[in-house]
Tab-separated table of C-alpha atoms in Angstrom:
chain	number	residue	atom	x	y	z
A	148	MET	CA	-1.125	11.043	28.852
A	149	GLU	CA	-1.162	7.648	30.981
A	150	THR	CA	1.862	6.156	30.566
A	151	ALA	CA	0.947	3.634	32.998
A	152	ILE	CA	-1.198	2.155	30.682
A	153	ILE	CA	1.689	1.522	27.953
A	154	ILE	CA	4.017	0.235	30.487
A	155	GLU	CA	1.298	-2.304	31.501
A	156	SER	CA	0.505	-3.228	27.913
A	157	LEU	CA	4.042	-3.849	26.805
A	158	PRO	CA	4.131	-7.253	27.609
A	159	LYS	CA	0.702	-7.616	25.170
A	160	PHE	CA	2.631	-5.720	22.557
A	161	LEU	CA	5.671	-7.736	22.544
A	162	ASP	CA	3.173	-10.674	21.821
A	163	GLY	CA	1.655	-8.688	19.314
A	164	THR	CA	4.829	-7.815	17.644
A	165	LEU	CA	5.894	-11.471	17.450
A	166	VAL	CA	2.326	-12.383	15.797
A	167	THR	CA	2.862	-9.501	12.968
A	168	LEU	CA	6.336	-10.809	12.459
A	169	GLN	CA	5.204	-14.079	12.039
A	170	ILE	CA	2.515	-13.575	9.766
A	171	THR	CA	4.537	-11.256	7.730
A	172	VAL	CA	7.445	-13.539	7.448
A	173	LEU	CA	5.557	-16.585	6.622
A	174	SER	CA	3.685	-14.659	3.748
A	175	VAL	CA	6.959	-13.008	2.380
A	176	ILE	CA	8.575	-16.594	2.228
A	177	LEU	CA	5.574	-18.341	0.901
A	178	GLY	CA	5.087	-15.284	-1.809
A	179	PHE	CA	8.577	-15.421	-2.878
A	180	ILE	CA	8.094	-19.044	-3.627
A	181	LEU	CA	4.978	-18.578	-5.473
A	182	SER	CA	6.251	-15.531	-7.326
A	183	VAL	CA	9.240	-16.772	-8.990
A	184	PRO	CA	7.632	-19.521	-11.400
A	185	LEU	CA	4.462	-17.005	-11.545
A	186	SER	CA	6.972	-14.053	-12.999
A	187	ILE	CA	8.627	-16.783	-15.332
A	188	MET	CA	5.338	-17.788	-16.607
A	189	ARG	CA	4.563	-13.913	-16.996
A	190	VAL	CA	7.220	-13.522	-19.488
A	191	SER	CA	6.465	-16.674	-21.536
A	192	LYS	CA	5.273	-16.156	-24.961
A	193	ASN	CA	2.646	-18.726	-24.792
A	194	PRO	CA	-0.665	-16.982	-24.281
A	195	PHE	CA	-2.325	-19.920	-22.367
A	196	ILE	CA	0.331	-19.896	-19.796
A	197	LYS	CA	0.953	-15.810	-19.723
A	198	THR	CA	-2.704	-14.800	-19.709
A	199	PRO	CA	-3.663	-16.644	-16.343
A	200	VAL	CA	-0.851	-15.157	-14.622
A	201	TYR	CA	-1.676	-11.680	-16.005
A	202	CYS	CA	-5.538	-11.949	-14.563
A	203	PHE	CA	-4.296	-13.373	-11.379
A	204	ASN	CA	-1.715	-10.359	-11.012
A	205	PHE	CA	-4.446	-7.944	-11.982
A	206	TYR	CA	-7.105	-9.048	-9.924
A	207	PHE	CA	-4.765	-9.161	-6.729
A	208	ARG	CA	-3.219	-5.693	-7.461
A	209	GLY	CA	-6.569	-4.035	-8.382
A	210	THR	CA	-8.645	-4.908	-5.460
A	211	PRO	CA	-7.972	-3.810	-2.021
A	212	LEU	CA	-6.112	-5.865	0.462
A	213	LEU	CA	-9.219	-5.978	2.871
A	214	VAL	CA	-11.614	-7.322	0.544
A	215	GLN	CA	-9.444	-10.330	-0.451
A	216	ILE	CA	-8.785	-11.093	3.409
A	217	PHE	CA	-12.890	-10.871	3.568
A	218	LEU	CA	-13.235	-12.828	0.445
A	219	ILE	CA	-11.380	-15.523	2.021
A	220	TYR	CA	-11.919	-15.467	5.673
A	221	TYR	CA	-15.831	-14.542	5.479
A	222	GLY	CA	-16.282	-15.672	1.792
A	223	SER	CA	-15.185	-19.431	2.443
A	224	GLY	CA	-18.223	-19.773	4.941
A	225	GLN	CA	-20.603	-19.871	1.732
A	226	PHE	CA	-18.733	-23.184	0.547
A	227	GLN	CA	-18.634	-24.641	4.319
A	228	SER	CA	-19.970	-27.572	3.189
A	229	PHE	CA	-18.101	-28.246	0.072
A	230	LEU	CA	-14.777	-27.471	2.131
A	231	THR	CA	-15.657	-29.936	4.884
A	232	ASP	CA	-16.162	-32.685	2.405
A	233	VAL	CA	-12.725	-31.988	0.891
A	234	GLY	CA	-11.085	-31.742	4.320
A	235	LEU	CA	-10.339	-27.939	4.024
A	236	TRP	CA	-12.669	-26.501	6.327
A	237	GLN	CA	-10.534	-26.940	9.272
A	238	PHE	CA	-7.908	-24.528	7.632
A	239	PHE	CA	-10.498	-21.987	6.392
A	240	ARG	CA	-12.012	-21.673	9.791
A	241	GLU	CA	-8.878	-20.277	11.416
A	242	ALA	CA	-8.420	-16.674	10.837
A	243	TYR	CA	-4.905	-17.148	11.114
A	244	PHE	CA	-4.741	-19.624	7.997
A	245	CYS	CA	-6.936	-17.008	6.018
A	246	ALA	CA	-4.721	-14.264	7.052
A	247	VAL	CA	-1.729	-15.751	5.790
A	248	LEU	CA	-3.037	-17.219	2.754
A	249	SER	CA	-4.403	-13.696	1.887
A	250	LEU	CA	-1.334	-11.978	2.095
A	251	THR	CA	0.963	-14.487	0.699
A	252	LEU	CA	-1.525	-14.542	-2.561
A	253	ASN	CA	-1.557	-10.715	-2.541
A	254	THR	CA	2.192	-10.291	-2.299
A	255	ALA	CA	2.851	-13.169	-4.996
A	256	ALA	CA	0.837	-10.932	-7.364
A	257	TYR	CA	2.911	-7.796	-6.383
A	258	THR	CA	6.152	-9.673	-6.345
A	259	SER	CA	6.036	-11.710	-9.356
A	260	GLU	CA	5.450	-8.542	-11.548
A	261	ILE	CA	8.404	-6.704	-9.808
A	262	PHE	CA	10.503	-10.200	-10.673
A	263	ARG	CA	8.692	-10.106	-14.003
A	264	GLY	CA	10.511	-6.213	-14.512
A	265	GLY	CA	13.783	-7.637	-13.314
A	266	ILE	CA	13.604	-10.410	-15.717
A	267	GLN	CA	13.207	-8.048	-18.542
A	268	GLY	CA	16.021	-5.978	-17.328
A	269	VAL	CA	18.597	-8.826	-17.546
A	270	PRO	CA	20.855	-7.798	-20.379
A	271	VAL	CA	20.474	-9.708	-23.437
A	272	GLY	CA	24.280	-10.165	-23.979
A	273	GLU	CA	24.302	-12.165	-20.795
A	274	ILE	CA	21.551	-14.385	-21.916
A	275	GLU	CA	23.330	-14.988	-25.216
A	276	ALA	CA	26.556	-15.625	-23.620
A	277	ALA	CA	25.098	-18.407	-21.385
A	278	ARG	CA	23.411	-19.820	-24.521
A	279	ALA	CA	26.769	-20.075	-26.262
A	280	CYS	CA	28.193	-21.569	-23.248
A	281	GLY	CA	25.492	-24.258	-23.920
A	282	MET	CA	23.172	-23.574	-21.029
A	283	SER	CA	19.116	-23.346	-21.869
A	284	GLY	CA	15.931	-23.930	-19.856
A	285	THR	CA	16.081	-24.656	-16.147
A	286	LEU	CA	19.961	-24.154	-16.077
A	287	LEU	CA	20.069	-20.903	-18.145
A	288	TYR	CA	17.279	-19.349	-15.580
A	289	ARG	CA	18.705	-20.864	-12.323
A	290	ARG	CA	22.354	-19.456	-12.945
A	291	ILE	CA	21.901	-16.495	-15.249
A	292	ILE	CA	18.680	-14.888	-15.332
A	293	MET	CA	17.145	-15.209	-11.881
A	294	PRO	CA	19.857	-14.175	-9.773
A	295	ALA	CA	20.750	-10.969	-12.299
A	296	ALA	CA	16.780	-10.401	-12.049
A	297	LEU	CA	17.059	-10.682	-8.173
A	298	ARG	CA	19.721	-7.928	-8.138
A	299	ILE	CA	17.870	-5.641	-10.400
A	300	ALA	CA	14.515	-6.071	-8.459
A	301	TRP	CA	15.750	-5.885	-5.078
A	302	PRO	CA	14.999	-2.183	-4.247
A	303	ALA	CA	11.562	-2.666	-5.505
A	304	TYR	CA	11.106	-6.035	-3.571
A	305	THR	CA	12.229	-4.027	-0.461
A	306	ASN	CA	9.394	-1.749	-0.771
A	307	GLU	CA	7.048	-4.664	-1.356
A	308	VAL	CA	8.287	-6.284	1.783
A	309	VAL	CA	7.760	-2.871	3.678
A	310	PHE	CA	4.408	-2.560	2.324
A	311	LEU	CA	3.261	-6.479	3.371
A	312	LEU	CA	4.759	-5.721	6.882
A	313	GLN	CA	2.305	-2.468	6.978
A	314	ALA	CA	-0.701	-4.480	5.317
A	315	SER	CA	-0.660	-7.128	7.514
A	316	SER	CA	-1.836	-4.762	10.338
A	317	LEU	CA	-5.391	-5.607	8.395
A	318	VAL	CA	-5.494	-8.856	10.314
A	319	SER	CA	-6.516	-7.425	13.099
A	320	ILE	CA	-9.786	-6.969	11.782
A	321	ILE	CA	-10.441	-10.557	11.493
A	322	THR	CA	-9.684	-10.809	15.269
A	323	LEU	CA	-5.904	-11.639	15.176
A	324	MET	CA	-4.172	-10.252	18.127
A	325	ASP	CA	-0.961	-8.471	16.049
A	326	ILE	CA	0.222	-5.094	17.221
A	327	THR	CA	-2.526	-3.407	15.485
A	328	GLY	CA	-5.141	-5.841	17.185
A	329	VAL	CA	-3.496	-5.339	20.723
A	330	ALA	CA	-3.845	-1.815	20.656
A	331	ARG	CA	-7.431	-1.750	19.687
A	332	VAL	CA	-8.653	-4.406	22.095
A	333	VAL	CA	-6.529	-2.647	25.011
A	334	SER	CA	-7.710	0.960	24.120
A	335	ALA	CA	-11.418	-0.233	23.901
A	336	ARG	CA	-11.220	-1.498	27.347
A	337	SER	CA	-8.771	1.210	28.659
A	338	PHE	CA	-10.159	4.593	26.751
A	339	ALA	CA	-6.299	5.357	26.369
A	340	PHE	CA	-6.510	5.773	22.213
A	341	TYR	CA	-3.941	7.739	21.494
A	342	GLU	CA	-1.460	6.364	23.858
A	343	LEU	CA	-1.733	3.082	22.507
A	344	PHE	CA	-2.081	3.759	19.132
A	345	LEU	CA	1.089	5.834	19.414
A	346	THR	CA	2.773	2.812	20.845
A	347	ALA	CA	1.721	0.568	17.986
A	348	ALA	CA	2.562	3.364	15.313
A	349	GLY	CA	6.366	3.299	17.274
A	350	ILE	CA	6.810	-0.232	17.181
A	351	TYR	CA	5.894	-0.384	13.436
A	352	LEU	CA	8.271	2.752	12.751
A	353	VAL	CA	11.065	0.607	14.344
A	354	LEU	CA	10.075	-2.415	12.399
A	355	VAL	CA	9.826	-0.828	9.234
A	356	TYR	CA	13.180	0.728	9.454
A	357	GLY	CA	14.761	-2.482	10.828
A	358	VAL	CA	13.473	-4.205	7.707
A	359	ILE	CA	14.847	-1.376	5.252
A	360	PHE	CA	18.400	-1.805	7.329
A	361	VAL	CA	18.685	-5.393	6.852
A	362	PHE	CA	17.202	-5.423	3.315
A	363	LYS	CA	19.829	-2.794	2.541
A	364	ARG	CA	22.663	-4.906	3.669
A	365	VAL	CA	21.346	-7.481	1.587
A	366	GLU	CA	21.709	-5.213	-1.677
A	367	LYS	CA	25.120	-4.096	-0.642
A	368	ARG	CA	26.223	-7.804	-0.522
A	369	ILE	CA	24.571	-9.208	-3.980
A	370	THR	CA	25.728	-6.055	-5.702
A	371	ALA	CA	29.267	-5.914	-4.204
A	372	HIS	CA	30.970	-6.703	-7.815
A	373	LEU	CA	29.523	-3.572	-9.176
A	374	ASN	CA	30.981	-1.378	-6.340
A	375	PRO	CA	34.467	-0.929	-6.727
A	376	SER	CA	34.948	1.168	-3.419
A	377	MET	CA	34.082	-2.312	-1.695
A	378	LEU	CA	36.999	-3.812	-3.296
A	379	THR	CA	39.840	-1.875	-1.221
A	380	SER	CA	38.011	-2.121	2.190
B	105	MET	CA	-25.798	-17.960	-6.484
B	106	PHE	CA	-24.676	-14.900	-8.031
B	107	THR	CA	-27.400	-12.561	-7.476
B	108	LEU	CA	-27.295	-9.725	-4.807
B	109	GLN	CA	-30.837	-10.109	-3.721
B	110	GLY	CA	-31.658	-6.379	-4.374
B	111	TYR	CA	-28.357	-5.098	-2.571
B	112	GLY	CA	-26.750	-4.276	-5.688
B	113	PRO	CA	-27.641	-0.525	-5.388
B	114	LEU	CA	-26.368	-0.355	-1.756
B	115	LEU	CA	-23.390	-1.364	-3.170
B	116	LEU	CA	-23.237	1.406	-5.924
B	117	LYS	CA	-24.172	3.748	-3.324
B	118	GLY	CA	-21.150	2.981	-1.663
B	119	ALA	CA	-18.804	2.931	-4.627
B	120	LYS	CA	-20.133	6.556	-5.080
B	121	LEU	CA	-18.810	7.403	-1.550
B	122	THR	CA	-15.716	5.484	-2.133
B	123	ILE	CA	-14.930	7.533	-4.803
B	124	ILE	CA	-15.776	10.623	-2.916
B	125	VAL	CA	-13.636	9.831	-0.296
B	126	GLY	CA	-10.878	8.645	-2.452
B	127	ALA	CA	-11.175	12.192	-4.596
B	128	GLY	CA	-11.166	14.307	-1.538
B	129	ALA	CA	-8.041	12.744	0.033
B	130	MET	CA	-6.454	12.825	-3.386
B	131	VAL	CA	-6.895	16.643	-3.540
B	132	ILE	CA	-5.205	17.071	0.137
B	133	ALA	CA	-2.613	14.609	-0.700
B	134	ILE	CA	-1.661	16.878	-3.742
B	135	LEU	CA	-1.720	20.023	-1.908
B	136	LEU	CA	0.262	18.540	1.043
B	137	GLY	CA	2.573	16.734	-1.379
B	138	LEU	CA	3.460	20.063	-3.375
B	139	ALA	CA	4.005	21.910	-0.212
B	140	ALA	CA	6.164	19.332	1.329
B	141	ALA	CA	8.194	19.021	-1.918
B	142	LEU	CA	8.864	22.373	-1.869
B	143	CYS	CA	9.850	22.633	1.479
B	144	LYS	CA	12.330	19.840	0.804
B	145	LEU	CA	13.728	21.290	-1.930
B	146	SER	CA	14.002	24.737	-0.144
B	147	ARG	CA	17.234	26.474	0.882
B	148	PHE	CA	15.703	26.694	4.551
B	149	LYS	CA	16.816	23.874	6.968
B	150	ILE	CA	13.760	23.834	9.027
B	151	PRO	CA	10.830	23.326	6.679
B	152	ALA	CA	13.292	20.762	4.652
B	153	MET	CA	13.798	18.710	8.319
B	154	LEU	CA	10.045	19.094	9.041
B	155	ALA	CA	8.970	17.672	5.339
B	156	GLU	CA	11.670	15.111	5.769
B	157	VAL	CA	10.315	13.826	9.461
B	158	TYR	CA	6.815	13.737	7.979
B	159	THR	CA	7.753	11.496	4.928
B	160	THR	CA	9.925	9.176	7.030
B	161	VAL	CA	7.297	8.851	9.889
B	162	ILE	CA	4.043	8.641	7.832
B	163	ARG	CA	5.633	5.997	5.396
B	164	GLY	CA	6.595	3.793	8.403
B	165	ILE	CA	3.338	3.265	10.086
B	166	PRO	CA	0.322	1.116	8.207
B	167	GLU	CA	-2.803	3.355	7.091
B	168	LEU	CA	-5.373	1.471	9.624
B	169	VAL	CA	-3.005	2.320	12.475
B	170	LEU	CA	-3.149	6.147	11.459
B	171	ILE	CA	-6.978	6.106	10.713
B	172	LEU	CA	-7.597	4.343	14.186
B	173	LEU	CA	-4.974	7.176	15.557
B	174	VAL	CA	-6.874	9.955	14.216
B	175	TYR	CA	-10.631	8.875	14.465
B	176	TYR	CA	-10.273	7.500	18.180
B	177	GLY	CA	-6.880	8.823	19.466
B	178	ALA	CA	-7.143	12.819	18.062
B	179	PRO	CA	-10.650	13.330	19.914
B	180	THR	CA	-9.355	12.098	23.244
B	181	LEU	CA	-5.778	13.892	23.131
B	182	ILE	CA	-7.526	16.880	22.422
B	183	GLN	CA	-10.072	16.655	25.389
B	184	ASP	CA	-6.986	15.481	27.683
B	185	PHE	CA	-5.021	18.667	26.693
B	186	ALA	CA	-8.322	20.916	26.997
B	187	THR	CA	-8.394	18.975	30.564
B	188	PHE	CA	-4.831	19.881	31.204
B	189	LEU	CA	-5.743	23.551	30.354
B	190	GLY	CA	-8.566	23.203	32.810
B	191	LYS	CA	-11.596	23.197	30.305
B	192	GLU	CA	-13.887	20.192	29.757
B	193	ILE	CA	-14.696	19.878	25.994
B	194	TYR	CA	-15.946	17.274	24.209
B	195	VAL	CA	-14.698	16.606	20.755
B	196	GLU	CA	-15.809	14.265	18.014
B	197	ILE	CA	-14.754	14.029	14.499
B	198	LYS	CA	-16.757	12.796	11.863
B	199	PRO	CA	-15.991	9.297	9.982
B	200	MET	CA	-16.089	11.225	6.852
B	201	ALA	CA	-13.754	13.878	7.637
B	202	ALA	CA	-11.412	11.443	9.812
B	203	GLY	CA	-11.101	9.385	6.649
B	204	ILE	CA	-10.437	11.862	4.147
B	205	LEU	CA	-8.233	13.864	6.634
B	206	THR	CA	-6.096	10.931	7.467
B	207	ILE	CA	-5.907	9.074	3.751
B	208	GLY	CA	-5.105	12.368	2.392
B	209	PHE	CA	-2.615	13.137	4.889
B	210	ILE	CA	-0.727	9.460	4.391
B	211	TYR	CA	-0.554	9.751	0.570
B	212	GLY	CA	0.853	13.353	0.884
B	213	ALA	CA	3.706	11.874	1.813
B	214	PHE	CA	3.555	10.015	-1.000
B	215	ALA	CA	2.894	12.292	-3.369
B	216	THR	CA	5.331	14.191	-1.885
B	217	GLU	CA	8.280	12.174	-3.298
B	218	VAL	CA	6.403	12.248	-6.556
B	219	PHE	CA	6.644	15.916	-6.911
B	220	ARG	CA	10.400	16.349	-5.687
B	221	GLY	CA	11.345	13.988	-8.302
B	222	ALA	CA	9.010	16.073	-10.766
B	223	PHE	CA	10.462	19.250	-9.903
B	224	LEU	CA	14.115	17.971	-10.421
B	225	ALA	CA	13.269	16.510	-13.701
B	226	VAL	CA	12.492	20.118	-15.286
B	227	PRO	CA	15.724	21.063	-16.913
B	228	LYS	CA	17.714	23.379	-14.924
B	229	GLY	CA	18.272	25.802	-18.351
B	230	GLN	CA	14.395	26.435	-18.185
B	231	ILE	CA	14.840	27.991	-14.793
B	232	GLU	CA	18.238	29.955	-15.196
B	233	ALA	CA	16.321	30.899	-18.357
B	234	ALA	CA	13.492	32.515	-16.540
B	235	HIS	CA	15.824	34.169	-14.261
B	236	ALA	CA	17.813	35.756	-16.847
B	237	CYS	CA	14.427	36.816	-18.046
B	238	GLY	CA	13.915	38.600	-15.006
B	239	MET	CA	11.360	36.527	-13.407
B	240	GLY	CA	11.509	36.250	-9.675
B	241	PRO	CA	11.321	32.915	-7.526
B	242	VAL	CA	7.323	33.088	-7.027
B	243	LEU	CA	7.188	33.668	-10.836
B	244	THR	CA	9.439	31.182	-12.179
B	245	PHE	CA	7.687	28.720	-9.923
B	246	ARG	CA	4.201	29.540	-11.140
B	247	ARG	CA	5.007	30.389	-14.908
B	248	ILE	CA	7.842	27.769	-15.524
B	249	LEU	CA	8.126	25.129	-12.774
B	250	LEU	CA	4.507	24.246	-12.139
B	251	PRO	CA	3.219	23.594	-15.457
B	252	GLN	CA	6.088	21.640	-16.806
B	253	MET	CA	6.424	19.467	-13.858
B	254	TRP	CA	3.214	17.985	-14.542
B	255	ARG	CA	4.421	15.946	-17.326
B	256	PHE	CA	6.846	13.861	-15.100
B	257	ALA	CA	4.563	13.879	-12.082
B	258	ILE	CA	1.326	12.219	-13.675
B	259	PRO	CA	2.744	8.557	-13.964
B	260	GLY	CA	3.635	8.936	-10.306
B	261	LEU	CA	0.548	10.492	-9.285
B	262	GLY	CA	-1.434	7.752	-10.907
B	263	ASN	CA	0.253	5.179	-8.872
B	264	VAL	CA	-0.429	7.025	-5.699
B	265	TRP	CA	-4.221	7.311	-6.820
B	266	MET	CA	-4.582	3.611	-7.388
B	267	VAL	CA	-3.166	2.795	-3.803
B	268	LEU	CA	-4.884	5.651	-2.030
B	269	ILE	CA	-8.594	4.230	-3.742
B	270	LYS	CA	-7.810	0.746	-2.303
B	271	ALA	CA	-6.887	2.374	1.120
B	272	THR	CA	-10.317	4.044	1.544
B	273	ALA	CA	-11.503	0.362	2.126
B	274	LEU	CA	-9.828	0.750	5.607
B	275	VAL	CA	-12.009	3.521	6.282
B	276	SER	CA	-14.991	0.770	6.748
B	277	VAL	CA	-13.563	0.085	10.022
B	278	ILE	CA	-14.537	3.605	11.474
B	279	GLN	CA	-18.303	2.890	10.241
B	280	LEU	CA	-18.117	5.193	6.695
B	281	PRO	CA	-20.759	3.744	4.607
B	282	GLU	CA	-18.584	3.573	1.671
B	283	LEU	CA	-18.336	0.299	-0.736
B	284	MET	CA	-16.777	-2.067	1.779
B	285	ARG	CA	-19.168	-1.076	4.710
B	286	ASN	CA	-22.063	-1.331	2.716
B	287	THR	CA	-20.764	-4.714	1.230
B	288	ASP	CA	-20.298	-6.239	4.942
B	289	LEU	CA	-23.873	-5.009	5.383
B	290	ALA	CA	-25.359	-6.683	2.498
B	291	ALA	CA	-23.201	-10.060	3.252
B	292	ARG	CA	-24.601	-10.189	6.626
B	293	ASN	CA	-28.293	-9.860	5.328
B	294	ILE	CA	-28.462	-12.075	2.984
B	295	HIS	CA	-25.730	-14.738	4.147
B	296	LYS	CA	-24.095	-14.718	1.108
B	297	PRO	CA	-20.542	-13.239	1.821
B	298	PHE	CA	-18.635	-14.655	-1.082
B	299	THR	CA	-20.858	-13.468	-3.520
B	300	CYS	CA	-20.869	-9.976	-1.790
B	301	TYR	CA	-17.328	-9.262	-1.292
B	302	PHE	CA	-16.666	-10.715	-4.978
B	303	ALA	CA	-19.045	-8.209	-6.486
B	304	ALA	CA	-17.189	-5.466	-4.100
B	305	SER	CA	-14.063	-6.576	-5.508
B	306	LEU	CA	-15.156	-6.077	-9.353
B	307	LEU	CA	-16.261	-2.869	-8.462
B	308	TYR	CA	-13.004	-1.728	-7.448
B	309	LEU	CA	-11.762	-3.585	-10.163
B	310	ALA	CA	-13.946	-1.157	-12.378
B	311	ILE	CA	-12.416	1.991	-10.743
B	312	THR	CA	-8.957	0.631	-11.430
B	313	ILE	CA	-9.595	0.059	-14.887
B	314	PHE	CA	-11.201	3.611	-15.416
B	315	SER	CA	-8.402	4.994	-13.655
B	316	LEU	CA	-5.669	3.262	-15.982
B	317	VAL	CA	-7.495	4.472	-18.999
B	318	PHE	CA	-8.103	8.134	-17.546
B	319	GLN	CA	-4.249	7.895	-16.349
B	320	GLN	CA	-2.917	7.172	-20.220
B	321	TRP	CA	-5.295	9.778	-21.557
B	322	ALA	CA	-3.872	12.436	-19.022
B	323	GLU	CA	-0.236	11.475	-19.600
B	324	LYS	CA	-0.778	11.760	-23.418
B	325	LYS	CA	-2.354	14.974	-23.154
B	326	ALA	CA	0.442	16.048	-20.542
B	327	ASN	CA	3.229	14.999	-23.210
B	328	ARG	CA	1.450	16.353	-26.410
B	329	GLY	CA	4.244	19.261	-26.624
B	330	VAL	CA	6.761	16.916	-26.206
B	331	ARG	CA	8.908	16.192	-29.580
B	332	ARG	CA	9.048	12.305	-30.207
B	333	GLU	CA	11.607	10.495	-32.274
B	334	SER	CA	10.324	8.052	-34.577
């Protein structure tokens, strides 16, 4: 075991960790923003609103993330002249942009299905009470349904964020230097394969259980009113 | 635009290997999951702890890192260990074996949780009744627990399979000629990356749809003995 290489490459791993976190946080935030309207459309009774979202979710949940990344990163090359004309090629040329875009679309599909479950899990009585108070439309969603749905969906959403953090390792395949990318490049040069991949695995473990810890704290916070034991403390 | 210029059969051949790798990995995942679930539920501390460590660690590491760790890391680790013992050996793991073993090993951790839940879902009275009839632990497991827990395990196992078959795409990074790798080749040769990857995505989608239908059938079959309130 060559511990020297591990220590030597720690600064690179730190940079890689920052890239991993950046990409994950960006995709989580953008995915969340996308998935809220998507989930509301998904529970609509109008088939013209419901079906496109259903198809989008089915496609992105039914195909591997790697295919989606390649479809956007390499596939956009097939439309280079068109994308140049509309001024988008400068974005699609960048691996970073394509990585964030594909991770965002992927997590939006999974998250909107999770939120759909949350919305459908909101007790009917709460919605009726809100309507009786005169709320409807946006106000009803903003004040009553979405907060309640988010509480119900939170544990599943935690899992999705953890999966996204791990899935972000795939961006190393399209040349980005995240944690996995650093491990791959450094090990290819030094032949210290297991040392470096074990280091990468260790960093991911810390990040994953860190995310779980934070999300569990938030869960306690947002469900505090359902937990009488917190009243005494 | 949407022709594969004769590369269709190559993609189908890749899809076949994808399914073989997926099925092989699923068998390993189920066997490992059963074993680890029994360890977790056992009275003995050490196996329970080992199973806990297994599921905790595996679920916290990306599949890609584990695949690279096994394919590139395991041979050098064994070689270093052999050198340490004073022997020079050369070890190489075939991509196929590395892919099936790693993916099976990873999803075994997810299957463990499914089986644990399923074993716990079998009513306690059933087991007490089996003991009362004089069955020992092994016989109770084989005759009572194992046949009845599948009903609870199938939905969870279906989910594991869906995620697993998509994870096989990652094996393409270790050059196994499955669907993703062959699509890569086709895309490079005909310079139509979008067309090729889109075709591949539709093949994956077809596998997913087929799996969903199969899962529904399996659930129906497993629940055929359950009385439904109507």
